[in-house]
mmCIF file with all atom_site columns, C-alpha atoms in Angstrom:
data_model
loop_
_atom_site.group_PDB
_atom_site.id
_atom_site.type_symbol
_atom_site.label_atom_id
_atom_site.label_alt_id
_atom_site.label_comp_id
_atom_site.label_asym_id
_atom_site.label_entity_id
_atom_site.label_seq_id
_atom_site.pdbx_PDB_ins_code
_atom_site.Cartn_x
_atom_site.Cartn_y
_atom_site.Cartn_z
_atom_site.occupancy
_atom_site.B_iso_or_equiv
_atom_site.pdbx_formal_charge
_atom_site.auth_seq_id
_atom_site.auth_comp_id
_atom_site.auth_asym_id
_atom_site.auth_atom_id
_atom_site.pdbx_PDB_model_num
ATOM 1  C CA . MET A 1 1  ? 4.914   10.592  -15.610 1.00 0.00 ? 270 MET A CA 1
ATOM 2  C CA . ARG A 1 2  ? 1.245   9.786   -15.028 1.00 0.00 ? 271 ARG A CA 1
ATOM 3  C CA . ILE A 1 3  ? -0.242  10.943  -11.667 1.00 0.00 ? 272 ILE A CA 1
ATOM 4  C CA . THR A 1 4  ? -3.239  9.607   -10.281 1.00 0.00 ? 273 THR A CA 1
ATOM 5  C CA . MET A 1 5  ? -5.519  10.399  -7.212  1.00 0.00 ? 274 MET A CA 1
ATOM 6  C CA . LEU A 1 6  ? -6.071  7.753   -4.736  1.00 0.00 ? 275 LEU A CA 1
ATOM 7  C CA . MET A 1 7  ? -9.372  7.933   -2.822  1.00 0.00 ? 276 MET A CA 1
ATOM 8  C CA . GLN A 1 8  ? -8.733  11.780  -2.583  1.00 0.00 ? 277 GLN A CA 1
ATOM 9  C CA . LYS A 1 9  ? -5.976  11.472  0.016   1.00 0.00 ? 278 LYS A CA 1
ATOM 10 C CA . CYS A 1 10 ? -2.704  10.794  -2.066  1.00 0.00 ? 279 CYS A CA 1
ATOM 11 C CA . GLU A 1 11 ? -1.388  11.781  -5.215  1.00 0.00 ? 280 GLU A CA 1
ATOM 12 C CA . MET A 1 12 ? 0.359   8.613   -6.702  1.00 0.00 ? 281 MET A CA 1
ATOM 13 C CA . GLY A 1 13 ? 3.430   8.813   -8.818  1.00 0.00 ? 282 GLY A CA 1
ATOM 14 C CA . ARG A 1 14 ? 5.757   6.491   -10.349 1.00 0.00 ? 283 ARG A CA 1
ATOM 15 C CA . LEU A 1 15 ? 6.002   2.613   -9.979  1.00 0.00 ? 284 LEU A CA 1
ATOM 16 C CA . LEU A 1 16 ? 8.753   1.734   -7.648  1.00 0.00 ? 285 LEU A CA 1
ATOM 17 C CA . GLY A 1 17 ? 8.509   -1.970  -7.801  1.00 0.00 ? 286 GLY A CA 1
ATOM 18 C CA . GLN A 1 18 ? 6.206   -4.885  -8.514  1.00 0.00 ? 287 GLN A CA 1
ATOM 19 C CA . GLY A 1 19 ? 5.647   -8.545  -7.546  1.00 0.00 ? 288 GLY A CA 1
ATOM 20 C CA . THR A 1 20 ? 3.381   -11.369 -8.423  1.00 0.00 ? 289 THR A CA 1
ATOM 21 C CA . PHE A 1 21 ? 0.375   -9.706  -6.973  1.00 0.00 ? 290 PHE A CA 1
ATOM 22 C CA . THR A 1 22 ? 1.607   -6.285  -5.771  1.00 0.00 ? 291 THR A CA 1
ATOM 23 C CA . ARG A 1 23 ? 2.644   -2.977  -6.947  1.00 0.00 ? 292 ARG A CA 1
ATOM 24 C CA . VAL A 1 24 ? 4.274   -0.317  -4.862  1.00 0.00 ? 293 VAL A CA 1
ATOM 25 C CA . HIS A 1 25 ? 4.093   3.220   -6.066  1.00 0.00 ? 294 HIS A CA 1
ATOM 26 C CA . HIS A 1 26 ? 5.712   6.507   -4.783  1.00 0.00 ? 295 HIS A CA 1
ATOM 27 C CA . ALA A 1 27 ? 2.875   8.894   -3.515  1.00 0.00 ? 296 ALA A CA 1
ATOM 28 C CA . ARG A 1 28 ? 2.296   12.373  -1.680  1.00 0.00 ? 297 ARG A CA 1
ATOM 29 C CA . ASN A 1 29 ? -0.188  12.756  1.071   1.00 0.00 ? 298 ASN A CA 1
ATOM 30 C CA . LEU A 1 30 ? -2.214  15.652  0.115   1.00 0.00 ? 299 LEU A CA 1
ATOM 31 C CA . GLN A 1 31 ? -3.131  16.572  3.564   1.00 0.00 ? 300 GLN A CA 1
ATOM 32 C CA . THR A 1 32 ? 0.401   16.353  5.191   1.00 0.00 ? 301 THR A CA 1
ATOM 33 C CA . GLY A 1 33 ? 2.512   16.776  2.063   1.00 0.00 ? 302 GLY A CA 1
ATOM 34 C CA . LEU A 1 34 ? 4.483   13.631  3.216   1.00 0.00 ? 303 LEU A CA 1
ATOM 35 C CA . SER A 1 35 ? 6.412   11.385  0.690   1.00 0.00 ? 304 SER A CA 1
ATOM 36 C CA . VAL A 1 36 ? 4.896   7.889   1.166   1.00 0.00 ? 305 VAL A CA 1
ATOM 37 C CA . ALA A 1 37 ? 4.746   4.332   -0.611  1.00 0.00 ? 306 ALA A CA 1
ATOM 38 C CA . ILE A 1 38 ? 1.489   2.849   -1.512  1.00 0.00 ? 307 ILE A CA 1
ATOM 39 C CA . LYS A 1 39 ? 1.357   -0.826  -1.822  1.00 0.00 ? 308 LYS A CA 1
ATOM 40 C CA . ILE A 1 40 ? -1.426  -2.158  -4.060  1.00 0.00 ? 309 ILE A CA 1
ATOM 41 C CA . ILE A 1 41 ? -2.641  -5.631  -3.617  1.00 0.00 ? 310 ILE A CA 1
ATOM 42 C CA . ASP A 1 42 ? -4.424  -7.438  -6.219  1.00 0.00 ? 311 ASP A CA 1
ATOM 43 C CA . LYS A 1 43 ? -6.924  -9.523  -4.075  1.00 0.00 ? 312 LYS A CA 1
ATOM 44 C CA . GLU A 1 44 ? -8.076  -11.852 -6.701  1.00 0.00 ? 313 GLU A CA 1
ATOM 45 C CA . GLN A 1 45 ? -4.474  -12.861 -7.527  1.00 0.00 ? 314 GLN A CA 1
ATOM 46 C CA . ALA A 1 46 ? -3.508  -12.977 -3.813  1.00 0.00 ? 315 ALA A CA 1
ATOM 47 C CA . LEU A 1 47 ? -6.441  -15.326 -3.149  1.00 0.00 ? 316 LEU A CA 1
ATOM 48 C CA . LYS A 1 48 ? -5.387  -17.501 -6.052  1.00 0.00 ? 317 LYS A CA 1
ATOM 49 C CA . VAL A 1 49 ? -1.944  -18.130 -4.787  1.00 0.00 ? 318 VAL A CA 1
ATOM 50 C CA . GLY A 1 50 ? -3.233  -18.615 -1.241  1.00 0.00 ? 319 GLY A CA 1
ATOM 51 C CA . MET A 1 51 ? -1.631  -15.406 0.415   1.00 0.00 ? 320 MET A CA 1
ATOM 52 C CA . MET A 1 52 ? -4.452  -13.761 2.065   1.00 0.00 ? 321 MET A CA 1
ATOM 53 C CA . GLU A 1 53 ? -4.001  -14.924 5.481   1.00 0.00 ? 322 GLU A CA 1
ATOM 54 C CA . GLN A 1 54 ? -0.299  -14.057 5.331   1.00 0.00 ? 323 GLN A CA 1
ATOM 55 C CA . ILE A 1 55 ? -1.037  -10.550 3.923   1.00 0.00 ? 324 ILE A CA 1
ATOM 56 C CA . LYS A 1 56 ? -3.654  -9.969  6.942   1.00 0.00 ? 325 LYS A CA 1
ATOM 57 C CA . GLY A 1 57 ? -0.936  -11.266 9.282   1.00 0.00 ? 326 GLY A CA 1
ATOM 58 C CA . GLU A 1 58 ? 1.807   -8.869  8.057   1.00 0.00 ? 327 GLU A CA 1
ATOM 59 C CA . ILE A 1 59 ? -0.788  -5.949  8.214   1.00 0.00 ? 328 ILE A CA 1
ATOM 60 C CA . SER A 1 60 ? -1.484  -6.869  11.965  1.00 0.00 ? 329 SER A CA 1
ATOM 61 C CA . VAL A 1 61 ? 2.247   -6.917  12.777  1.00 0.00 ? 330 VAL A CA 1
ATOM 62 C CA . MET A 1 62 ? 2.956   -3.757  10.735  1.00 0.00 ? 331 MET A CA 1
ATOM 63 C CA . ARG A 1 63 ? 0.375   -1.903  12.775  1.00 0.00 ? 332 ARG A CA 1
ATOM 64 C CA . LEU A 1 64 ? 2.188   -2.677  16.035  1.00 0.00 ? 333 LEU A CA 1
ATOM 65 C CA . ILE A 1 65 ? 5.679   -2.012  15.060  1.00 0.00 ? 334 ILE A CA 1
ATOM 66 C CA . ARG A 1 66 ? 7.475   1.459   15.695  1.00 0.00 ? 335 ARG A CA 1
ATOM 67 C CA . HIS A 1 67 ? 11.087  1.223   14.780  1.00 0.00 ? 336 HIS A CA 1
ATOM 68 C CA . PRO A 1 68 ? 13.413  3.652   12.614  1.00 0.00 ? 337 PRO A CA 1
ATOM 69 C CA . ASN A 1 69 ? 14.462  0.633   10.453  1.00 0.00 ? 338 ASN A CA 1
ATOM 70 C CA . VAL A 1 70 ? 11.072  -0.581  9.694   1.00 0.00 ? 339 VAL A CA 1
ATOM 71 C CA . VAL A 1 71 ? 8.429   0.903   7.207   1.00 0.00 ? 340 VAL A CA 1
ATOM 72 C CA . GLU A 1 72 ? 5.734   2.627   9.372   1.00 0.00 ? 341 GLU A CA 1
ATOM 73 C CA . LEU A 1 73 ? 2.091   1.563   8.261   1.00 0.00 ? 342 LEU A CA 1
ATOM 74 C CA . TYR A 1 74 ? 0.108   4.842   8.216   1.00 0.00 ? 343 TYR A CA 1
ATOM 75 C CA . GLU A 1 75 ? -3.183  3.600   6.961   1.00 0.00 ? 344 GLU A CA 1
ATOM 76 C CA . MET A 1 76 ? -5.049  0.588   5.375   1.00 0.00 ? 345 MET A CA 1
ATOM 77 C CA . MET A 1 77 ? -7.630  1.155   2.707   1.00 0.00 ? 346 MET A CA 1
ATOM 78 C CA . ALA A 1 78 ? -9.622  -1.550  0.979   1.00 0.00 ? 347 ALA A CA 1
ATOM 79 C CA . THR A 1 79 ? -11.618 -1.823  -2.108  1.00 0.00 ? 348 THR A CA 1
ATOM 80 C CA . LYS A 1 80 ? -13.596 -4.603  -3.764  1.00 0.00 ? 349 LYS A CA 1
ATOM 81 C CA . SER A 1 81 ? -10.561 -5.355  -6.039  1.00 0.00 ? 350 SER A CA 1
#
């Protein structure tokens, strides 16, 4: 299994799933030890298919929702790509 560090905050592990412009990896938060999922969005591909506004909307909603049956958004990080 290849393990990668993400912005010195998370240790990324195996790929859990992928779509047209996203990948989801299992990860471990290095500060808390929590097991988390990291969703990586390919900005260039998302722009090509016209999904950026929908993605931004989903992020806005996820920041507000606190429910045991909904994945909690802990942090949003962005890079150029």
